PDB file of C-alpha atoms in Angstrom:
ATOM      1  CA  MET F   1     -86.197  30.867 -26.674  1.00  0.00           C
ATOM      2  CA  SER F   2     -84.692  30.555 -30.081  1.00  0.00           C
ATOM      3  CA  SER F   3     -86.582  30.405 -33.311  1.00  0.00           C
ATOM      4  CA  ASN F   4     -86.354  30.907 -36.996  1.00  0.00           C
ATOM      5  CA  VAL F   5     -88.471  32.072 -39.879  1.00  0.00           C
ATOM      6  CA  LYS F   6     -91.091  30.010 -41.659  1.00  0.00           C
ATOM      7  CA  PHE F   7     -90.174  28.777 -45.117  1.00  0.00           C
ATOM      8  CA  ILE F   8     -93.452  29.211 -47.006  1.00  0.00           C
ATOM      9  CA  LYS F   9     -93.106  31.396 -50.101  1.00  0.00           C
ATOM     10  CA  THR F  10     -96.268  33.396 -50.619  1.00  0.00           C
ATOM     11  CA  HIS F  11     -95.013  36.776 -51.937  1.00  0.00           C
ATOM     12  CA  GLU F  12     -92.296  37.735 -54.377  1.00  0.00           C
ATOM     13  CA  ILE F  13     -90.522  40.939 -53.405  1.00  0.00           C
ATOM     14  CA  ASP F  14     -87.428  42.874 -54.389  1.00  0.00           C
ATOM     15  CA  LEU F  15     -85.043  42.636 -51.432  1.00  0.00           C
ATOM     16  CA  ASP F  16     -83.590  46.000 -52.396  1.00  0.00           C
ATOM     17  CA  ASN F  17     -86.884  47.503 -51.253  1.00  0.00           C
ATOM     18  CA  VAL F  18     -86.567  45.932 -47.790  1.00  0.00           C
ATOM     19  CA  ASN F  19     -84.924  48.270 -45.289  1.00  0.00           C
ATOM     20  CA  ILE F  20     -83.085  46.770 -42.314  1.00  0.00           C
ATOM     21  CA  ARG F  21     -82.614  49.140 -39.407  1.00  0.00           C
ATOM     22  CA  ARG F  22     -82.232  49.156 -35.661  1.00  0.00           C
ATOM     23  CA  ALA F  23     -85.514  49.033 -33.766  1.00  0.00           C
ATOM     24  CA  HIS F  24     -86.574  52.205 -31.998  1.00  0.00           C
ATOM     25  CA  GLU F  25     -89.309  53.160 -29.565  1.00  0.00           C
ATOM     26  CA  GLY F  26     -92.652  52.988 -31.300  1.00  0.00           C
ATOM     27  CA  ASP F  27     -91.772  49.751 -33.116  1.00  0.00           C
ATOM     28  CA  GLU F  28     -92.923  47.476 -30.295  1.00  0.00           C
ATOM     29  CA  GLU F  29     -96.488  46.995 -31.553  1.00  0.00           C
ATOM     30  CA  GLY F  30     -95.314  46.250 -35.092  1.00  0.00           C
ATOM     31  CA  VAL F  31     -92.822  43.717 -33.745  1.00  0.00           C
ATOM     32  CA  TYR F  32     -95.539  42.159 -31.600  1.00  0.00           C
ATOM     33  CA  LYS F  33     -97.813  41.734 -34.629  1.00  0.00           C
ATOM     34  CA  ILE F  34     -95.047  39.877 -36.481  1.00  0.00           C
ATOM     35  CA  ALA F  35     -94.488  37.592 -33.505  1.00  0.00           C
ATOM     36  CA  CYS F  36     -98.202  36.814 -33.534  1.00  0.00           C
ATOM     37  CA  THR F  37     -98.183  35.834 -37.217  1.00  0.00           C
ATOM     38  CA  VAL F  38     -95.477  33.243 -36.494  1.00  0.00           C
ATOM     39  CA  THR F  39     -97.439  31.695 -33.618  1.00  0.00           C
ATOM     40  CA  GLU F  40    -100.826  31.390 -35.310  1.00  0.00           C
ATOM     41  CA  GLY F  41    -102.183  27.851 -35.470  1.00  0.00           C
ATOM     42  CA  GLU F  42    -100.245  24.749 -34.514  1.00  0.00           C
ATOM     43  CA  ARG F  43     -96.467  24.964 -34.244  1.00  0.00           C
ATOM     44  CA  ASP F  44     -94.819  23.372 -37.240  1.00  0.00           C
ATOM     45  CA  SER F  45     -91.368  21.801 -36.937  1.00  0.00           C
ATOM     46  CA  TYR F  46     -90.656  22.260 -40.635  1.00  0.00           C
ATOM     47  CA  GLN F  47     -91.787  25.885 -40.911  1.00  0.00           C
ATOM     48  CA  GLY F  48     -90.320  27.188 -37.656  1.00  0.00           C
ATOM     49  CA  PHE F  49     -92.069  28.644 -34.651  1.00  0.00           C
ATOM     50  CA  LEU F  50     -91.797  30.833 -31.565  1.00  0.00           C
ATOM     51  CA  ILE F  51     -92.485  29.188 -28.218  1.00  0.00           C
ATOM     52  CA  ASP F  52     -94.216  32.046 -26.415  1.00  0.00           C
ATOM     53  CA  ASP F  53     -97.989  32.524 -26.565  1.00  0.00           C
ATOM     54  CA  TYR F  54     -98.021  36.101 -27.859  1.00  0.00           C
ATOM     55  CA  HIS F  55    -101.768  36.174 -28.511  1.00  0.00           C
ATOM     56  CA  LYS F  56    -102.637  35.403 -24.904  1.00  0.00           C
ATOM     57  CA  TYR F  57    -100.576  38.129 -23.212  1.00  0.00           C
ATOM     58  CA  PRO F  58    -100.426  41.151 -25.551  1.00  0.00           C
ATOM     59  CA  ASP F  59     -99.682  43.822 -22.934  1.00  0.00           C
ATOM     60  CA  TYR F  60     -96.875  41.767 -21.399  1.00  0.00           C
ATOM     61  CA  TYR F  61     -95.118  41.110 -24.694  1.00  0.00           C
ATOM     62  CA  ILE F  62     -95.529  44.631 -26.042  1.00  0.00           C
ATOM     63  CA  ASP F  63     -93.914  45.914 -22.827  1.00  0.00           C
ATOM     64  CA  LEU F  64     -91.175  43.288 -23.166  1.00  0.00           C
ATOM     65  CA  PHE F  65     -90.369  44.390 -26.722  1.00  0.00           C
ATOM     66  CA  LYS F  66     -90.387  48.023 -25.600  1.00  0.00           C
ATOM     67  CA  ASP F  67     -87.893  47.193 -22.849  1.00  0.00           C
ATOM     68  CA  ARG F  68     -85.610  45.334 -25.253  1.00  0.00           C
ATOM     69  CA  ILE F  69     -85.743  48.193 -27.765  1.00  0.00           C
ATOM     70  CA  ARG F  70     -84.596  50.568 -25.038  1.00  0.00           C
ATOM     71  CA  ASN F  71     -81.807  48.331 -23.782  1.00  0.00           C
ATOM     72  CA  LEU F  72     -80.438  46.318 -26.706  1.00  0.00           C
ATOM     73  CA  ARG F  73     -78.006  47.468 -29.373  1.00  0.00           C
ATOM     74  CA  TYR F  74     -78.700  44.451 -31.624  1.00  0.00           C
ATOM     75  CA  PHE F  75     -82.458  44.620 -32.149  1.00  0.00           C
ATOM     76  CA  TYR F  76     -83.389  45.018 -35.818  1.00  0.00           C
ATOM     77  CA  VAL F  77     -86.536  45.321 -37.881  1.00  0.00           C
ATOM     78  CA  ALA F  78     -87.161  44.786 -41.585  1.00  0.00           C
ATOM     79  CA  GLU F  79     -89.442  47.321 -43.271  1.00  0.00           C
ATOM     80  CA  LEU F  80     -91.228  47.189 -46.598  1.00  0.00           C
ATOM     81  CA  GLY F  81     -93.125  50.275 -47.683  1.00  0.00           C
ATOM     82  CA  GLY F  82     -92.820  51.678 -44.166  1.00  0.00           C
ATOM     83  CA  ARG F  83     -94.382  48.578 -42.576  1.00  0.00           C
ATOM     84  CA  ILE F  84     -92.502  46.215 -40.287  1.00  0.00           C
ATOM     85  CA  ILE F  85     -92.452  42.749 -41.840  1.00  0.00           C
ATOM     86  CA  GLY F  86     -89.796  41.059 -39.713  1.00  0.00           C
ATOM     87  CA  PHE F  87     -87.444  41.422 -36.783  1.00  0.00           C
ATOM     88  CA  SER F  88     -84.469  39.879 -35.071  1.00  0.00           C
ATOM     89  CA  LEU F  89     -83.782  40.183 -31.373  1.00  0.00           C
ATOM     90  CA  ALA F  90     -80.122  39.682 -30.420  1.00  0.00           C
ATOM     91  CA  TYR F  91     -78.133  40.341 -27.268  1.00  0.00           C
ATOM     92  CA  LYS F  92     -74.567  41.334 -26.549  1.00  0.00           C
ATOM     93  CA  LYS F  93     -73.066  39.031 -23.921  1.00  0.00           C
ATOM     94  CA  GLU F  94     -73.494  41.327 -20.928  1.00  0.00           C
ATOM     95  CA  MET F  95     -77.138  41.986 -21.756  1.00  0.00           C
ATOM     96  CA  TRP F  96     -77.904  38.317 -22.374  1.00  0.00           C
ATOM     97  CA  ILE F  97     -76.395  37.432 -18.979  1.00  0.00           C
ATOM     98  CA  ARG F  98     -78.270  40.319 -17.367  1.00  0.00           C
ATOM     99  CA  TYR F  99     -81.578  38.792 -18.494  1.00  0.00           C
ATOM    100  CA  ASN F 100     -80.394  35.165 -18.170  1.00  0.00           C
ATOM    101  CA  PRO F 101     -77.850  35.199 -15.303  1.00  0.00           C
ATOM    102  CA  THR F 102     -77.279  31.418 -15.072  1.00  0.00           C
ATOM    103  CA  TRP F 103     -77.169  30.708 -18.825  1.00  0.00           C
ATOM    104  CA  ILE F 104     -73.458  29.825 -19.031  1.00  0.00           C
ATOM    105  CA  GLU F 105     -73.639  27.579 -15.974  1.00  0.00           C
ATOM    106  CA  ASP F 106     -76.816  25.861 -17.198  1.00  0.00           C
ATOM    107  CA  ILE F 107     -75.279  24.620 -20.460  1.00  0.00           C
ATOM    108  CA  HIS F 108     -73.763  21.164 -20.776  1.00  0.00           C
ATOM    109  CA  TRP F 109     -70.842  22.257 -22.934  1.00  0.00           C
ATOM    110  CA  HIS F 110     -69.443  19.981 -25.618  1.00  0.00           C
ATOM    111  CA  PRO F 111     -66.042  18.567 -24.537  1.00  0.00           C
ATOM    112  CA  SER F 112     -64.322  20.226 -27.495  1.00  0.00           C
ATOM    113  CA  PHE F 113     -65.843  23.670 -26.895  1.00  0.00           C
ATOM    114  CA  ASP F 114     -63.347  26.398 -25.989  1.00  0.00           C
ATOM    115  CA  ARG F 115     -64.849  28.367 -23.082  1.00  0.00           C
ATOM    116  CA  SER F 116     -62.634  31.355 -23.878  1.00  0.00           C
ATOM    117  CA  LEU F 117     -64.997  32.046 -26.804  1.00  0.00           C
ATOM    118  CA  LEU F 118     -67.494  33.221 -24.198  1.00  0.00           C
ATOM    119  CA  ASP F 119     -65.426  36.317 -23.406  1.00  0.00           C
ATOM    120  CA  ASP F 120     -67.523  38.362 -25.826  1.00  0.00           C
ATOM    121  CA  PHE F 121     -70.321  37.351 -28.194  1.00  0.00           C
ATOM    122  CA  ILE F 122     -73.723  38.140 -29.656  1.00  0.00           C
ATOM    123  CA  LEU F 123     -76.609  35.736 -29.085  1.00  0.00           C
ATOM    124  CA  ILE F 124     -79.491  35.765 -31.572  1.00  0.00           C
ATOM    125  CA  ASP F 125     -82.586  34.959 -29.551  1.00  0.00           C
ATOM    126  CA  LYS F 126     -85.635  35.442 -31.782  1.00  0.00           C
ATOM    127  CA  THR F 127     -86.052  35.964 -35.508  1.00  0.00           C
ATOM    128  CA  ALA F 128     -89.465  36.179 -37.138  1.00  0.00           C
ATOM    129  CA  ILE F 129     -90.713  37.187 -40.571  1.00  0.00           C
ATOM    130  CA  ASP F 130     -94.332  37.987 -41.424  1.00  0.00           C
ATOM    131  CA  ALA F 131     -95.879  34.720 -42.600  1.00  0.00           C
ATOM    132  CA  GLU F 132     -96.803  36.400 -45.921  1.00  0.00           C
ATOM    133  CA  TYR F 133     -93.163  37.169 -46.741  1.00  0.00           C
ATOM    134  CA  THR F 134     -91.235  34.069 -45.743  1.00  0.00           C
ATOM    135  CA  GLY F 135     -88.811  32.374 -48.082  1.00  0.00           C
ATOM    136  CA  GLU F 136     -87.735  35.679 -49.667  1.00  0.00           C
ATOM    137  CA  GLY F 137     -84.359  36.061 -47.933  1.00  0.00           C
ATOM    138  CA  ILE F 138     -85.471  38.708 -45.436  1.00  0.00           C
ATOM    139  CA  GLY F 139     -84.175  36.761 -42.441  1.00  0.00           C
ATOM    140  CA  SER F 140     -80.810  36.336 -44.162  1.00  0.00           C
ATOM    141  CA  LYS F 141     -80.677  40.064 -44.920  1.00  0.00           C
ATOM    142  CA  ILE F 142     -81.235  40.876 -41.239  1.00  0.00           C
ATOM    143  CA  TYR F 143     -78.586  38.307 -40.341  1.00  0.00           C
ATOM    144  CA  ARG F 144     -76.057  39.971 -42.657  1.00  0.00           C
ATOM    145  CA  ARG F 145     -76.742  43.329 -41.006  1.00  0.00           C
ATOM    146  CA  ILE F 146     -76.097  41.822 -37.572  1.00  0.00           C
ATOM    147  CA  ILE F 147     -72.771  40.440 -38.752  1.00  0.00           C
ATOM    148  CA  GLU F 148     -71.769  43.785 -40.297  1.00  0.00           C
ATOM    149  CA  ASP F 149     -72.422  45.566 -37.003  1.00  0.00           C
ATOM    150  CA  MET F 150     -70.612  42.861 -35.030  1.00  0.00           C
ATOM    151  CA  ARG F 151     -67.496  43.281 -37.158  1.00  0.00           C
ATOM    152  CA  GLU F 152     -67.629  47.055 -36.774  1.00  0.00           C
ATOM    153  CA  ASN F 153     -67.654  46.519 -33.000  1.00  0.00           C
ATOM    154  CA  ASP F 154     -64.880  43.885 -33.085  1.00  0.00           C
ATOM    155  CA  ILE F 155     -67.134  41.023 -31.928  1.00  0.00           C
ATOM    156  CA  HIS F 156     -66.283  37.743 -33.619  1.00  0.00           C
ATOM    157  CA  TYR F 157     -68.548  35.044 -32.181  1.00  0.00           C
ATOM    158  CA  ILE F 158     -72.258  34.567 -32.592  1.00  0.00           C
ATOM    159  CA  PHE F 159     -74.399  32.108 -30.613  1.00  0.00           C
ATOM    160  CA  SER F 160     -77.932  30.832 -30.967  1.00  0.00           C
ATOM    161  CA  GLU F 161     -80.239  28.165 -29.556  1.00  0.00           C
ATOM    162  CA  THR F 162     -82.689  25.809 -31.215  1.00  0.00           C
ATOM    163  CA  VAL F 163     -85.443  23.850 -29.505  1.00  0.00           C
ATOM    164  CA  VAL F 164     -85.150  20.102 -30.163  1.00  0.00           C
ATOM    165  CA  ASN F 165     -87.656  18.743 -27.635  1.00  0.00           C
ATOM    166  CA  PRO F 166     -90.581  18.325 -27.027  1.00  0.00           C
ATOM    167  CA  LEU F 167     -91.154  19.795 -30.522  1.00  0.00           C
ATOM    168  CA  PRO F 168     -88.001  20.093 -32.661  1.00  0.00           C
ATOM    169  CA  ASN F 169     -87.607  23.244 -34.725  1.00  0.00           C
ATOM    170  CA  PHE F 170     -86.285  21.696 -37.929  1.00  0.00           C
ATOM    171  CA  ALA F 171     -86.486  25.016 -39.790  1.00  0.00           C
ATOM    172  CA  SER F 172     -84.127  26.596 -37.281  1.00  0.00           C
ATOM    173  CA  LEU F 173     -81.799  23.580 -37.365  1.00  0.00           C
ATOM    174  CA  ALA F 174     -81.656  23.812 -41.169  1.00  0.00           C
ATOM    175  CA  PHE F 175     -80.782  27.504 -40.969  1.00  0.00           C
ATOM    176  CA  ARG F 176     -77.951  26.803 -38.479  1.00  0.00           C
ATOM    177  CA  GLN F 177     -76.606  24.124 -40.804  1.00  0.00           C
ATOM    178  CA  LYS F 178     -76.847  26.430 -43.821  1.00  0.00           C
ATOM    179  CA  GLN F 179     -74.892  29.104 -41.943  1.00  0.00           C
ATOM    180  CA  ASN F 180     -72.212  26.599 -40.805  1.00  0.00           C
ATOM    181  CA  TYR F 181     -72.845  26.828 -37.084  1.00  0.00           C
ATOM    182  CA  ILE F 182     -71.046  24.397 -34.765  1.00  0.00           C
ATOM    183  CA  MET F 183     -72.720  22.694 -31.815  1.00  0.00           C
ATOM    184  CA  ALA F 184     -71.452  24.133 -28.535  1.00  0.00           C
ATOM    185  CA  GLY F 185     -73.640  22.396 -25.978  1.00  0.00           C
ATOM    186  CA  PHE F 186     -77.047  21.459 -24.688  1.00  0.00           C
ATOM    187  CA  ARG F 187     -79.399  23.130 -22.240  1.00  0.00           C
ATOM    188  CA  TYR F 188     -82.656  22.329 -20.454  1.00  0.00           C
ATOM    189  CA  GLU F 189     -85.067  25.094 -19.492  1.00  0.00           C
ATOM    190  CA  GLU F 190     -88.514  25.314 -17.996  1.00  0.00           C
ATOM    191  CA  HIS F 191     -91.088  27.546 -19.673  1.00  0.00           C
ATOM    192  CA  LYS F 192     -94.609  27.704 -18.276  1.00  0.00           C
ATOM    193  CA  GLY F 193     -94.379  24.260 -16.753  1.00  0.00           C
ATOM    194  CA  VAL F 194     -92.823  22.550 -19.781  1.00  0.00           C
ATOM    195  CA  ILE F 195     -89.194  21.382 -19.906  1.00  0.00           C
ATOM    196  CA  TYR F 196     -87.566  22.296 -23.215  1.00  0.00           C
ATOM    197  CA  SER F 197     -84.303  20.914 -24.571  1.00  0.00           C
ATOM    198  CA  ASP F 198     -82.190  23.408 -26.507  1.00  0.00           C
ATOM    199  CA  MET F 199     -79.181  22.867 -28.735  1.00  0.00           C
ATOM    200  CA  VAL F 200     -76.655  25.699 -28.375  1.00  0.00           C
ATOM    201  CA  TYR F 201     -74.698  26.653 -31.507  1.00  0.00           C
ATOM    202  CA  TYR F 202     -71.957  29.108 -32.345  1.00  0.00           C
ATOM    203  CA  LYS F 203     -69.868  30.311 -35.259  1.00  0.00           C
ATOM    204  CA  LYS F 204     -66.978  32.662 -35.868  1.00  0.00           C
ATOM    205  CA  ILE F 205     -67.682  35.599 -38.162  1.00  0.00           C
TER     206      ILE F 205
END
């Protein structure tokens, strides 16, 4: 499930003091706590949200984050004063297909989309910033680090998804527009008995 950060500005920080690094073992509980802050209360289309119910299944999601830390090259955390205040979970193509084997076939691709762009890519799955630190550019700083590492590894296309139904994630849509993403297609998926509609976006970097 895709997501984006909330856009409520509650703290003013110096971005130079925010360290972006790859996640490593031991970060899973800190990442889980951030995911929980984004899913507290009702989901808000204008502030962004994560679909999963992290509060209800803590052991499952901590183990999931631990697994992704072990297996993913593009999993990053943002630290401030040694404390994790945000993360972004992204997959190289082969890993995304490993966890989502029918993803390419499930998408209703836009008629103008060039399928050769699927030869190699990074897909950003989840991005979340501690609710106390949103609106400070932390998500964008993580995003820039992802792009830097993609270029170093000669990967030129980045994909993402945004939920548009039953509850549209307008915050995520606004971020995709700001970053000049192009619509690639449309996908339906079932999650805990609910059918979600996802817009699939991409851009060249």
